[in-house]
Amino acid sequence: MIFLNYIIKYLKTLAIPFISLIIMSILFSITNLLGFKTNNIFILIAMSIVMFISGYLLSKEFTKKKYIHGLIFGIITSILYLLLSLIFHKELTFNTFIYYLVIAASSMLGSMLSSLKTK
């Protein structure tokens, strides 16, 4: 029962990055149609912010070892994004690996921030 609660919390929070990924894809497609080129750095920063917020929101539900939950969430999300990339035939490079590592780390940092108590 406790394990099922963890899965439900992860799935609810997992909706945030995937919805934002869909929205960013639509926005970047529109801007590319208008002639603007999207920068890979901007995509990395935007996804890092989304994962930071997701990790923060996820870890507010837990009381102990919040950074572990954020790291697990970041790894799960990175693996799902990797699988989506492989489905759409994107090649794996060192930069792609760093991208997924930054995503997992930003989720962990967001969860670590949620453990700070304000007085």
Short mmCIF file of N, CA and C in Angstrom, two decimals:
data_model
loop_
_atom_site.label_atom_id
_atom_site.label_comp_id
_atom_site.label_asym_id
_atom_site.label_seq_id
_atom_site.Cartn_x
_atom_site.Cartn_y
_atom_site.Cartn_z
N MET A 1 0.82 -1.20 0.00
CA MET A 1 0.00 0.00 0.00
C MET A 1 0.87 1.26 0.00
N ILE A 2 1.94 1.25 0.80
CA ILE A 2 2.84 2.40 0.85
C ILE A 2 3.53 2.57 -0.50
N PHE A 3 3.93 1.44 -1.11
CA PHE A 3 4.59 1.48 -2.41
C PHE A 3 3.66 2.06 -3.47
N LEU A 4 2.39 1.72 -3.39
CA LEU A 4 1.41 2.24 -4.34
C LEU A 4 1.25 3.75 -4.18
N ASN A 5 1.31 4.24 -2.95
CA ASN A 5 1.24 5.69 -2.72
C ASN A 5 2.43 6.41 -3.34
N TYR A 6 3.63 5.80 -3.23
CA TYR A 6 4.81 6.38 -3.87
C TYR A 6 4.61 6.46 -5.38
N ILE A 7 4.11 5.40 -5.98
CA ILE A 7 3.92 5.38 -7.42
C ILE A 7 2.92 6.44 -7.85
N ILE A 8 1.84 6.60 -7.10
CA ILE A 8 0.83 7.61 -7.43
C ILE A 8 1.42 9.01 -7.35
N LYS A 9 2.23 9.28 -6.31
CA LYS A 9 2.86 10.59 -6.17
C LYS A 9 3.82 10.87 -7.33
N TYR A 10 4.60 9.85 -7.71
CA TYR A 10 5.53 10.02 -8.82
C TYR A 10 4.79 10.26 -10.13
N LEU A 11 3.71 9.53 -10.36
CA LEU A 11 2.96 9.69 -11.61
C LEU A 11 2.28 11.05 -11.70
N LYS A 12 1.76 11.54 -10.57
CA LYS A 12 1.15 12.87 -10.57
C LYS A 12 2.19 13.94 -10.90
N THR A 13 3.35 13.81 -10.32
CA THR A 13 4.40 14.80 -10.56
C THR A 13 5.01 14.64 -11.95
N LEU A 14 5.00 13.42 -12.47
CA LEU A 14 5.56 13.17 -13.80
C LEU A 14 4.76 13.85 -14.89
N ALA A 15 3.53 14.19 -14.62
CA ALA A 15 2.70 14.88 -15.61
C ALA A 15 3.23 16.28 -15.89
N ILE A 16 3.83 16.92 -14.90
CA ILE A 16 4.33 18.30 -15.07
C ILE A 16 5.40 18.38 -16.17
N PRO A 17 6.47 17.55 -16.11
CA PRO A 17 7.47 17.67 -17.18
C PRO A 17 6.94 17.27 -18.56
N PHE A 18 6.06 16.28 -18.61
CA PHE A 18 5.58 15.85 -19.91
C PHE A 18 4.63 16.86 -20.54
N ILE A 19 3.80 17.48 -19.74
CA ILE A 19 2.93 18.54 -20.27
C ILE A 19 3.77 19.72 -20.73
N SER A 20 4.77 20.09 -19.93
CA SER A 20 5.64 21.21 -20.33
C SER A 20 6.45 20.85 -21.57
N LEU A 21 6.83 19.59 -21.72
CA LEU A 21 7.56 19.16 -22.92
C LEU A 21 6.68 19.31 -24.16
N ILE A 22 5.42 18.95 -24.04
CA ILE A 22 4.50 19.10 -25.16
C ILE A 22 4.30 20.58 -25.50
N ILE A 23 4.11 21.41 -24.48
CA ILE A 23 3.91 22.84 -24.71
C ILE A 23 5.16 23.46 -25.33
N MET A 24 6.34 23.10 -24.81
CA MET A 24 7.57 23.65 -25.38
C MET A 24 7.78 23.18 -26.82
N SER A 25 7.41 21.95 -27.12
CA SER A 25 7.55 21.45 -28.49
C SER A 25 6.66 22.24 -29.44
N ILE A 26 5.43 22.51 -29.00
CA ILE A 26 4.52 23.30 -29.84
C ILE A 26 5.06 24.71 -30.04
N LEU A 27 5.53 25.34 -28.95
CA LEU A 27 6.06 26.71 -29.06
C LEU A 27 7.31 26.77 -29.94
N PHE A 28 8.20 25.78 -29.80
CA PHE A 28 9.41 25.78 -30.61
C PHE A 28 9.08 25.49 -32.07
N SER A 29 8.07 24.69 -32.33
CA SER A 29 7.66 24.44 -33.71
C SER A 29 7.12 25.71 -34.35
N ILE A 30 6.32 26.45 -33.60
CA ILE A 30 5.77 27.71 -34.12
C ILE A 30 6.89 28.72 -34.37
N THR A 31 7.83 28.83 -33.44
CA THR A 31 8.92 29.79 -33.63
C THR A 31 9.82 29.39 -34.79
N ASN A 32 10.01 28.08 -34.99
CA ASN A 32 10.81 27.65 -36.14
C ASN A 32 10.09 27.94 -37.45
N LEU A 33 8.77 27.84 -37.46
CA LEU A 33 8.01 28.18 -38.66
C LEU A 33 8.12 29.66 -38.97
N LEU A 34 8.25 30.47 -37.94
CA LEU A 34 8.38 31.91 -38.14
C LEU A 34 9.79 32.34 -38.52
N GLY A 35 10.72 31.40 -38.48
CA GLY A 35 12.08 31.71 -38.90
C GLY A 35 13.07 31.86 -37.76
N PHE A 36 12.63 31.72 -36.53
CA PHE A 36 13.55 31.80 -35.40
C PHE A 36 14.11 30.42 -35.11
N LYS A 37 15.37 30.37 -34.82
CA LYS A 37 16.00 29.10 -34.46
C LYS A 37 16.07 28.98 -32.94
N THR A 38 15.66 27.83 -32.44
CA THR A 38 15.74 27.62 -30.99
C THR A 38 17.15 27.14 -30.64
N ASN A 39 17.60 27.61 -29.54
CA ASN A 39 18.94 27.28 -29.07
C ASN A 39 18.85 26.09 -28.12
N ASN A 40 19.78 25.15 -28.26
CA ASN A 40 19.78 23.97 -27.39
C ASN A 40 20.02 24.35 -25.93
N ILE A 41 20.74 25.42 -25.69
CA ILE A 41 20.98 25.88 -24.32
C ILE A 41 19.67 26.34 -23.69
N PHE A 42 18.85 27.03 -24.46
CA PHE A 42 17.55 27.48 -23.95
C PHE A 42 16.67 26.29 -23.59
N ILE A 43 16.69 25.25 -24.41
CA ILE A 43 15.91 24.04 -24.12
C ILE A 43 16.41 23.39 -22.84
N LEU A 44 17.72 23.32 -22.67
CA LEU A 44 18.30 22.73 -21.46
C LEU A 44 17.91 23.53 -20.22
N ILE A 45 17.98 24.84 -20.31
CA ILE A 45 17.62 25.69 -19.16
C ILE A 45 16.14 25.55 -18.83
N ALA A 46 15.29 25.54 -19.84
CA ALA A 46 13.86 25.42 -19.61
C ALA A 46 13.51 24.07 -18.97
N MET A 47 14.10 22.99 -19.46
CA MET A 47 13.81 21.68 -18.88
C MET A 47 14.41 21.55 -17.48
N SER A 48 15.54 22.18 -17.24
CA SER A 48 16.12 22.15 -15.89
C SER A 48 15.22 22.86 -14.90
N ILE A 49 14.63 23.98 -15.31
CA ILE A 49 13.72 24.71 -14.43
C ILE A 49 12.47 23.88 -14.16
N VAL A 50 11.94 23.24 -15.20
CA VAL A 50 10.74 22.40 -15.03
C VAL A 50 11.04 21.24 -14.09
N MET A 51 12.20 20.61 -14.25
CA MET A 51 12.55 19.47 -13.39
C MET A 51 12.85 19.94 -11.96
N PHE A 52 13.42 21.11 -11.82
CA PHE A 52 13.67 21.66 -10.49
C PHE A 52 12.34 21.86 -9.75
N ILE A 53 11.37 22.45 -10.44
CA ILE A 53 10.05 22.67 -9.84
C ILE A 53 9.36 21.35 -9.55
N SER A 54 9.47 20.40 -10.46
CA SER A 54 8.85 19.09 -10.26
C SER A 54 9.46 18.37 -9.06
N GLY A 55 10.78 18.42 -8.94
CA GLY A 55 11.45 17.80 -7.79
C GLY A 55 11.05 18.46 -6.49
N TYR A 56 10.90 19.77 -6.53
CA TYR A 56 10.47 20.52 -5.34
C TYR A 56 9.06 20.10 -4.92
N LEU A 57 8.16 20.05 -5.89
CA LEU A 57 6.77 19.69 -5.58
C LEU A 57 6.64 18.24 -5.13
N LEU A 58 7.42 17.36 -5.73
CA LEU A 58 7.36 15.95 -5.34
C LEU A 58 7.85 15.77 -3.91
N SER A 59 8.94 16.41 -3.56
CA SER A 59 9.56 16.18 -2.26
C SER A 59 8.81 16.84 -1.11
N LYS A 60 7.90 17.74 -1.41
CA LYS A 60 7.09 18.30 -0.33
C LYS A 60 6.18 17.24 0.29
N GLU A 61 5.95 16.16 -0.45
CA GLU A 61 5.08 15.07 0.02
C GLU A 61 5.81 14.14 1.00
N PHE A 62 7.14 14.14 0.97
CA PHE A 62 7.91 13.21 1.77
C PHE A 62 8.55 13.91 2.96
N THR A 63 8.90 13.12 3.97
CA THR A 63 9.49 13.71 5.17
C THR A 63 10.98 13.40 5.30
N LYS A 64 11.43 12.26 4.82
CA LYS A 64 12.83 11.87 4.96
C LYS A 64 13.45 11.57 3.60
N LYS A 65 14.75 11.82 3.52
CA LYS A 65 15.55 11.53 2.33
C LYS A 65 14.91 12.09 1.07
N LYS A 66 14.62 13.36 1.10
CA LYS A 66 13.95 14.00 -0.02
C LYS A 66 14.83 14.02 -1.27
N TYR A 67 16.13 14.16 -1.08
CA TYR A 67 17.03 14.21 -2.23
C TYR A 67 17.04 12.89 -2.99
N ILE A 68 16.85 11.78 -2.28
CA ILE A 68 16.79 10.48 -2.94
C ILE A 68 15.55 10.40 -3.84
N HIS A 69 14.41 10.90 -3.32
CA HIS A 69 13.19 10.90 -4.12
C HIS A 69 13.34 11.80 -5.34
N GLY A 70 13.98 12.93 -5.17
CA GLY A 70 14.22 13.82 -6.31
C GLY A 70 15.14 13.19 -7.34
N LEU A 71 16.18 12.49 -6.86
CA LEU A 71 17.10 11.83 -7.78
C LEU A 71 16.41 10.69 -8.52
N ILE A 72 15.62 9.91 -7.80
CA ILE A 72 14.89 8.82 -8.44
C ILE A 72 13.93 9.37 -9.49
N PHE A 73 13.23 10.45 -9.13
CA PHE A 73 12.30 11.07 -10.07
C PHE A 73 13.04 11.58 -11.31
N GLY A 74 14.19 12.21 -11.09
CA GLY A 74 14.98 12.71 -12.22
C GLY A 74 15.49 11.59 -13.11
N ILE A 75 15.90 10.49 -12.50
CA ILE A 75 16.39 9.35 -13.29
C ILE A 75 15.25 8.72 -14.08
N ILE A 76 14.09 8.55 -13.44
CA ILE A 76 12.93 7.99 -14.14
C ILE A 76 12.55 8.87 -15.33
N THR A 77 12.49 10.17 -15.10
CA THR A 77 12.14 11.09 -16.18
C THR A 77 13.19 11.07 -17.29
N SER A 78 14.45 11.02 -16.93
CA SER A 78 15.52 10.97 -17.93
C SER A 78 15.43 9.69 -18.76
N ILE A 79 15.13 8.58 -18.11
CA ILE A 79 15.01 7.31 -18.84
C ILE A 79 13.82 7.37 -19.80
N LEU A 80 12.70 7.94 -19.34
CA LEU A 80 11.55 8.06 -20.23
C LEU A 80 11.85 8.97 -21.42
N TYR A 81 12.53 10.08 -21.18
CA TYR A 81 12.92 10.97 -22.29
C TYR A 81 13.90 10.27 -23.23
N LEU A 82 14.81 9.48 -22.67
CA LEU A 82 15.76 8.73 -23.49
C LEU A 82 15.03 7.74 -24.38
N LEU A 83 14.05 7.03 -23.81
CA LEU A 83 13.28 6.09 -24.61
C LEU A 83 12.50 6.80 -25.72
N LEU A 84 11.93 7.96 -25.40
CA LEU A 84 11.25 8.73 -26.44
C LEU A 84 12.23 9.17 -27.53
N SER A 85 13.43 9.54 -27.14
CA SER A 85 14.44 9.94 -28.13
C SER A 85 14.82 8.77 -29.02
N LEU A 86 14.94 7.59 -28.43
CA LEU A 86 15.28 6.41 -29.23
C LEU A 86 14.15 6.02 -30.17
N ILE A 87 12.91 6.22 -29.72
CA ILE A 87 11.76 5.92 -30.58
C ILE A 87 11.77 6.82 -31.81
N PHE A 88 12.11 8.08 -31.61
CA PHE A 88 12.13 9.03 -32.71
C PHE A 88 13.50 9.10 -33.40
N HIS A 89 14.33 8.12 -33.17
CA HIS A 89 15.60 7.92 -33.86
C HIS A 89 16.60 9.04 -33.66
N LYS A 90 16.65 9.57 -32.48
CA LYS A 90 17.69 10.57 -32.20
C LYS A 90 18.93 9.81 -31.74
N GLU A 91 20.06 10.19 -32.27
CA GLU A 91 21.29 9.50 -31.90
C GLU A 91 21.76 9.94 -30.52
N LEU A 92 22.40 9.03 -29.84
CA LEU A 92 22.92 9.31 -28.51
C LEU A 92 24.34 9.82 -28.62
N THR A 93 24.57 10.99 -28.07
CA THR A 93 25.91 11.58 -28.06
C THR A 93 26.28 11.90 -26.62
N PHE A 94 27.49 12.40 -26.47
CA PHE A 94 27.93 12.79 -25.13
C PHE A 94 27.10 13.96 -24.63
N ASN A 95 26.74 14.89 -25.51
CA ASN A 95 25.91 16.03 -25.11
C ASN A 95 24.52 15.58 -24.64
N THR A 96 23.97 14.56 -25.28
CA THR A 96 22.68 14.03 -24.86
C THR A 96 22.78 13.43 -23.47
N PHE A 97 23.87 12.71 -23.21
CA PHE A 97 24.08 12.14 -21.89
C PHE A 97 24.18 13.22 -20.83
N ILE A 98 24.91 14.28 -21.12
CA ILE A 98 25.03 15.41 -20.19
C ILE A 98 23.68 16.06 -19.96
N TYR A 99 22.87 16.19 -21.02
CA TYR A 99 21.52 16.76 -20.92
C TYR A 99 20.68 15.98 -19.91
N TYR A 100 20.68 14.65 -20.02
CA TYR A 100 19.89 13.83 -19.11
C TYR A 100 20.45 13.86 -17.69
N LEU A 101 21.75 13.98 -17.57
CA LEU A 101 22.38 14.09 -16.25
C LEU A 101 21.99 15.40 -15.57
N VAL A 102 21.96 16.49 -16.33
CA VAL A 102 21.56 17.80 -15.79
C VAL A 102 20.09 17.77 -15.37
N ILE A 103 19.25 17.11 -16.14
CA ILE A 103 17.84 16.99 -15.79
C ILE A 103 17.68 16.27 -14.46
N ALA A 104 18.37 15.15 -14.29
CA ALA A 104 18.27 14.39 -13.03
C ALA A 104 18.83 15.20 -11.86
N ALA A 105 19.92 15.90 -12.08
CA ALA A 105 20.53 16.70 -11.00
C ALA A 105 19.64 17.87 -10.61
N SER A 106 18.98 18.50 -11.57
CA SER A 106 18.12 19.63 -11.23
C SER A 106 16.89 19.17 -10.45
N SER A 107 16.40 17.98 -10.74
CA SER A 107 15.29 17.44 -9.95
C SER A 107 15.74 17.17 -8.52
N MET A 108 16.95 16.65 -8.37
CA MET A 108 17.48 16.40 -7.04
C MET A 108 17.71 17.71 -6.28
N LEU A 109 18.19 18.73 -6.96
CA LEU A 109 18.40 20.03 -6.30
C LEU A 109 17.08 20.65 -5.85
N GLY A 110 16.05 20.51 -6.67
CA GLY A 110 14.73 21.01 -6.28
C GLY A 110 14.20 20.30 -5.05
N SER A 111 14.42 19.00 -4.98
CA SER A 111 13.96 18.25 -3.81
C SER A 111 14.78 18.60 -2.58
N MET A 112 16.06 18.90 -2.77
CA MET A 112 16.89 19.29 -1.63
C MET A 112 16.44 20.66 -1.10
N LEU A 113 16.03 21.55 -1.99
CA LEU A 113 15.55 22.87 -1.58
C LEU A 113 14.27 22.76 -0.76
N SER A 114 13.44 21.76 -1.08
CA SER A 114 12.18 21.63 -0.34
C SER A 114 12.41 21.17 1.10
N SER A 115 13.59 20.65 1.38
CA SER A 115 13.88 20.19 2.74
C SER A 115 14.36 21.33 3.65
N LEU A 116 14.68 22.48 3.07
CA LEU A 116 15.09 23.61 3.88
C LEU A 116 13.89 24.18 4.63
N LYS A 117 14.07 24.43 5.86
CA LYS A 117 12.98 24.96 6.68
C LYS A 117 13.20 26.45 6.87
N THR A 118 12.14 27.21 6.72
CA THR A 118 12.22 28.65 6.98
C THR A 118 11.67 28.94 8.37
N LYS A 119 12.27 29.90 9.02
CA LYS A 119 11.84 30.21 10.38
C LYS A 119 10.92 31.39 10.39
#
